[in-house]
Amino acid sequence: EIVLTQSPGTLSLSPGERTTLSCRASQSVSKLVWYQQKPGQAPRLLISGASIRATGIPDRFSGSGSGTDFTLTISRLEPEDFAVYYCQQYGNSPRTFGQGTKVEIK
Amino acid sequence: EVQLVESGGGLVQPGGSLRLSCAASGFTFNTFPMNWVRQAPGKGLDYISFISRYGDDIYYADSVKGRFTISRDNAKNSLYLQMNSLRAEDTAVYYCARGDREFDFWGQGTLVTVSS
């Protein structure tokens, strides 16, 4: 089973700032996905195939990476972006999630 | 509009059983694989089960294998999770999610609490 390690665990930032979240895999993965989850809500798909924004996702969100190292970048944090972000791989069975990075308001 | 609506959660004693349902609408249900993902209180996402479009390919996480059974009824546009021999560590919000690779739509979740 592939283990995904997200870092940092928590980011304390202000609206307008730029941030980069990391997801590192224990072995090479073929495909990586990013989700956003707000309190009391289900996760929402942000990015698939490491870099393809899902429908309706603003272009301030971007994903990159390959192999074992992937990043999610939010170019300019909006108030609605403060949430927990999870990565997930699906190229290798079973699908696995990272433990999440919380982006909180400073 | 795609909708997934879970039901069937509740409070159950250790060793008990529950059957979760996920009612799908707004898309052609039998063209999509489906999944169950759970989230313990204050914790991350835990992928537990997958079923292919016609149920011929099924996956369970080791943590639920032999206790949980995933199934679907394409005629009723519904996904199910039969949960037996429940343990305290199964306490979580259970989400159904659509997709094979990425999960593009999720239900709102149903809470299962295993406690005496």
CSV table of C-alpha atoms in Angstrom, one decimal:
chain,number,residue,atom,x,y,z
A,1,GLU,CA,0.0,0.0,0.0
A,2,ILE,CA,1.3,3.4,-0.9
A,3,VAL,CA,1.6,5.9,2.0
A,4,LEU,CA,1.0,9.5,1.3
A,5,THR,CA,2.6,12.0,3.7
A,6,GLN,CA,1.3,15.6,3.6
A,7,SER,CA,3.2,18.5,5.0
A,8,PRO,CA,2.9,20.7,6.9
A,9,GLY,CA,0.2,19.5,9.1
A,10,THR,CA,-1.1,23.0,9.6
A,11,LEU,CA,-0.5,26.3,7.9
A,12,SER,CA,-1.5,29.6,9.5
A,13,LEU,CA,-1.9,32.2,6.8
A,14,SER,CA,-3.6,35.5,6.0
A,15,PRO,CA,-6.0,36.1,3.1
A,16,GLY,CA,-4.1,37.2,0.0
A,17,GLU,CA,-1.1,35.1,0.8
A,18,ARG,CA,0.3,32.4,-1.5
A,19,THR,CA,0.8,28.9,-0.2
A,20,THR,CA,2.1,25.5,-1.3
A,21,LEU,CA,1.0,22.2,0.2
A,22,SER,CA,3.1,19.1,-0.2
A,23,CYS,CA,2.2,15.4,-0.7
A,24,ARG,CA,4.9,12.9,-0.8
A,25,ALA,CA,4.4,9.2,-1.7
A,26,SER,CA,6.2,6.2,-0.3
A,27,GLN,CA,6.7,5.0,-3.9
A,28,SER,CA,6.1,6.4,-7.3
A,29,VAL,CA,2.4,7.0,-8.1
A,30,SER,CA,0.9,7.4,-11.5
A,31,LYS,CA,-2.0,9.7,-10.6
A,32,LEU,CA,-2.7,12.1,-7.8
A,33,VAL,CA,-5.8,14.0,-6.8
A,34,TRP,CA,-6.4,16.9,-4.4
A,35,TYR,CA,-9.6,17.5,-2.4
A,36,GLN,CA,-10.8,20.3,-0.2
A,37,GLN,CA,-12.9,19.8,2.9
A,38,LYS,CA,-14.6,22.4,5.0
A,39,PRO,CA,-16.0,21.7,8.5
A,40,GLY,CA,-19.2,19.7,8.4
A,41,GLN,CA,-19.0,19.2,4.6
A,42,ALA,CA,-18.0,16.4,2.3
A,43,PRO,CA,-14.7,16.6,0.5
A,44,ARG,CA,-14.8,18.4,-2.9
A,45,LEU,CA,-12.6,17.4,-5.8
A,46,LEU,CA,-10.1,20.2,-6.7
A,47,ILE,CA,-7.4,18.7,-8.9
A,48,SER,CA,-7.1,15.3,-10.7
A,49,GLY,CA,-4.3,13.9,-12.7
A,50,ALA,CA,-2.0,15.9,-10.5
A,51,SER,CA,-2.7,19.2,-12.4
A,52,ILE,CA,-6.2,19.2,-14.0
A,53,ARG,CA,-8.6,21.5,-12.2
A,54,ALA,CA,-12.1,20.0,-11.6
A,55,THR,CA,-15.1,21.8,-13.0
A,56,GLY,CA,-15.8,25.1,-11.3
A,57,ILE,CA,-12.4,25.2,-9.4
A,58,PRO,CA,-10.9,28.7,-9.7
A,59,ASP,CA,-7.5,29.1,-11.4
A,60,ARG,CA,-5.8,30.3,-8.2
A,61,PHE,CA,-5.6,26.5,-7.4
A,62,SER,CA,-2.9,24.6,-9.3
A,63,GLY,CA,-1.3,21.2,-8.9
A,64,SER,CA,2.0,19.9,-10.1
A,65,GLY,CA,4.4,17.1,-9.5
A,66,SER,CA,5.2,13.6,-10.6
A,67,GLY,CA,6.7,10.4,-9.2
A,68,THR,CA,6.7,10.7,-5.5
A,69,ASP,CA,6.5,14.5,-5.0
A,70,PHE,CA,3.4,16.6,-5.6
A,71,THR,CA,2.3,20.1,-4.7
A,72,LEU,CA,-0.9,22.0,-4.5
A,73,THR,CA,-0.5,25.8,-4.8
A,74,ILE,CA,-3.1,28.4,-3.9
A,75,SER,CA,-1.8,31.6,-5.5
A,76,ARG,CA,-3.9,34.0,-3.4
A,77,LEU,CA,-5.9,32.8,-0.4
A,78,GLU,CA,-9.5,33.8,-0.4
A,79,PRO,CA,-11.5,33.6,2.9
A,80,GLU,CA,-13.4,30.5,1.5
A,81,ASP,CA,-10.1,28.6,1.0
A,82,PHE,CA,-9.4,28.1,4.6
A,83,ALA,CA,-10.1,24.3,4.9
A,84,VAL,CA,-8.4,21.0,5.1
A,85,TYR,CA,-6.7,19.6,1.9
A,86,TYR,CA,-6.2,16.0,1.2
A,87,CYS,CA,-4.2,14.2,-1.5
A,88,GLN,CA,-5.2,10.8,-2.9
A,89,GLN,CA,-3.5,8.5,-5.3
A,90,TYR,CA,-5.3,6.1,-7.6
A,91,GLY,CA,-2.8,4.7,-10.0
A,92,ASN,CA,-1.9,1.9,-7.6
A,93,SER,CA,-4.3,-0.2,-5.8
A,94,PRO,CA,-5.6,0.4,-3.2
A,95,ARG,CA,-6.4,4.0,-3.4
A,96,THR,CA,-5.0,5.9,-0.4
A,97,PHE,CA,-5.4,9.3,1.1
A,98,GLY,CA,-2.8,11.5,2.8
A,99,GLN,CA,-3.6,12.6,6.4
A,100,GLY,CA,-4.4,16.2,5.4
A,101,THR,CA,-3.1,19.7,5.7
A,102,LYS,CA,-5.2,22.3,7.5
A,103,VAL,CA,-5.0,25.8,6.2
A,104,GLU,CA,-6.2,28.1,8.9
A,105,ILE,CA,-6.6,31.9,9.3
A,106,LYS,CA,-3.7,33.5,11.0
B,1,GLU,CA,-27.7,17.8,-10.9
B,2,VAL,CA,-25.8,14.9,-9.5
B,3,GLN,CA,-26.9,14.0,-6.0
B,4,LEU,CA,-25.8,11.3,-3.6
B,5,VAL,CA,-27.8,10.9,-0.4
B,6,GLU,CA,-26.6,8.5,2.3
B,7,SER,CA,-28.9,7.1,5.0
B,8,GLY,CA,-29.0,4.3,7.6
B,9,GLY,CA,-26.5,5.6,10.1
B,10,GLY,CA,-27.1,5.7,13.8
B,11,LEU,CA,-26.1,4.4,17.2
B,12,VAL,CA,-25.3,0.7,17.4
B,13,GLN,CA,-23.8,-1.4,20.1
B,14,PRO,CA,-20.5,-3.2,19.6
B,15,GLY,CA,-21.0,-6.4,17.7
B,16,GLY,CA,-24.1,-5.0,16.0
B,17,SER,CA,-25.1,-4.4,12.4
B,18,LEU,CA,-26.2,-1.6,10.2
B,19,ARG,CA,-27.0,-1.2,6.5
B,20,LEU,CA,-26.1,2.1,4.9
B,21,SER,CA,-27.7,3.2,1.7
B,22,CYS,CA,-26.7,5.8,-0.9
B,23,ALA,CA,-29.4,7.0,-3.3
B,24,ALA,CA,-28.0,8.4,-6.5
B,25,SER,CA,-29.7,10.8,-8.9
B,26,GLY,CA,-28.9,13.1,-11.7
B,27,PHE,CA,-26.6,10.7,-13.6
B,28,THR,CA,-26.7,7.3,-15.2
B,29,PHE,CA,-25.8,5.2,-12.1
B,30,ASN,CA,-24.8,2.0,-13.9
B,31,THR,CA,-22.0,3.8,-15.8
B,32,PHE,CA,-20.0,4.7,-12.7
B,33,PRO,CA,-18.1,2.7,-10.1
B,34,MET,CA,-18.9,3.7,-6.6
B,35,ASN,CA,-17.0,3.8,-3.3
B,36,TRP,CA,-17.4,4.2,0.5
B,37,VAL,CA,-15.0,6.4,2.4
B,38,ARG,CA,-15.3,7.1,6.1
B,39,GLN,CA,-14.0,9.7,8.4
B,40,ALA,CA,-13.6,9.2,12.1
B,41,PRO,CA,-14.4,12.2,14.3
B,42,GLY,CA,-11.6,14.8,13.9
B,43,LYS,CA,-9.6,12.5,11.7
B,44,GLY,CA,-8.7,12.1,8.0
B,45,LEU,CA,-10.3,10.2,5.1
B,46,ASP,CA,-10.2,6.4,5.2
B,47,TYR,CA,-10.9,4.6,1.9
B,48,ILE,CA,-12.8,1.4,2.7
B,49,SER,CA,-14.6,-0.1,-0.3
B,50,PHE,CA,-15.1,0.0,-4.1
B,51,ILE,CA,-17.6,-1.7,-6.4
B,52,SER,CA,-17.4,-1.6,-10.2
B,53,ARG,CA,-20.3,-0.7,-12.4
B,54,TYR,CA,-21.9,-4.1,-12.4
B,55,GLY,CA,-20.5,-5.4,-9.1
B,56,ASP,CA,-18.0,-7.8,-10.7
B,57,ASP,CA,-15.0,-6.1,-9.1
B,58,ILE,CA,-15.0,-5.3,-5.4
B,59,TYR,CA,-12.4,-4.1,-3.0
B,60,TYR,CA,-12.3,-3.9,0.8
B,61,ALA,CA,-9.7,-2.3,3.1
B,62,ASP,CA,-8.2,-4.8,5.5
B,63,SER,CA,-9.8,-3.0,8.4
B,64,VAL,CA,-13.3,-4.0,7.2
B,65,LYS,CA,-12.7,-7.1,5.1
B,66,GLY,CA,-14.9,-10.0,6.3
B,67,ARG,CA,-17.3,-7.7,8.2
B,68,PHE,CA,-18.6,-5.2,5.6
B,69,THR,CA,-20.3,-6.0,2.3
B,70,ILE,CA,-20.7,-3.5,-0.5
B,71,SER,CA,-23.4,-4.0,-3.1
B,72,ARG,CA,-25.4,-2.0,-5.6
B,73,ASP,CA,-28.8,-2.2,-7.2
B,74,ASN,CA,-28.6,-0.4,-10.6
B,75,ALA,CA,-32.3,-0.7,-11.1
B,76,LYS,CA,-32.8,1.4,-8.0
B,77,ASN,CA,-29.8,3.7,-8.5
B,78,SER,CA,-28.6,2.7,-5.1
B,79,LEU,CA,-25.4,1.7,-3.3
B,80,TYR,CA,-25.3,-0.2,-0.1
B,81,LEU,CA,-22.9,-1.1,2.7
B,82,GLN,CA,-23.8,-3.9,5.0
B,83,MET,CA,-21.8,-3.5,8.2
B,84,ASN,CA,-21.6,-6.5,10.6
B,85,SER,CA,-19.6,-7.1,13.8
B,86,LEU,CA,-19.2,-3.4,14.3
B,87,ARG,CA,-16.5,-2.1,16.6
B,88,ALA,CA,-15.9,1.2,18.4
B,89,GLU,CA,-13.2,2.0,15.8
B,90,ASP,CA,-15.8,1.9,13.1
B,91,THR,CA,-17.4,5.1,14.5
B,92,ALA,CA,-17.2,7.6,11.6
B,93,VAL,CA,-19.1,9.6,9.1
B,94,TYR,CA,-19.6,7.3,6.1
B,95,TYR,CA,-19.6,8.9,2.6
B,96,CYS,CA,-20.5,7.4,-0.7
B,97,ALA,CA,-18.5,8.8,-3.6
B,98,ARG,CA,-18.7,8.4,-7.3
B,99,GLY,CA,-15.8,7.4,-9.5
B,100,ASP,CA,-13.1,5.0,-10.4
B,101,ARG,CA,-10.0,7.1,-10.0
B,102,GLU,CA,-10.9,10.4,-8.6
B,103,PHE,CA,-14.1,10.9,-6.6
B,104,ASP,CA,-15.9,13.7,-8.3
B,105,PHE,CA,-19.1,13.7,-6.3
B,106,TRP,CA,-19.7,12.8,-2.7
B,107,GLY,CA,-22.7,12.5,-0.5
B,108,GLN,CA,-23.2,14.5,2.6
B,109,GLY,CA,-22.4,11.5,4.8
B,110,THR,CA,-24.2,9.5,7.5
B,111,LEU,CA,-22.8,9.2,11.0
B,112,VAL,CA,-22.3,5.7,12.5
B,113,THR,CA,-21.6,5.6,16.2
B,114,VAL,CA,-20.6,2.3,17.8
B,115,SER,CA,-21.0,2.5,21.5
B,116,SER,CA,-22.5,0.6,24.4
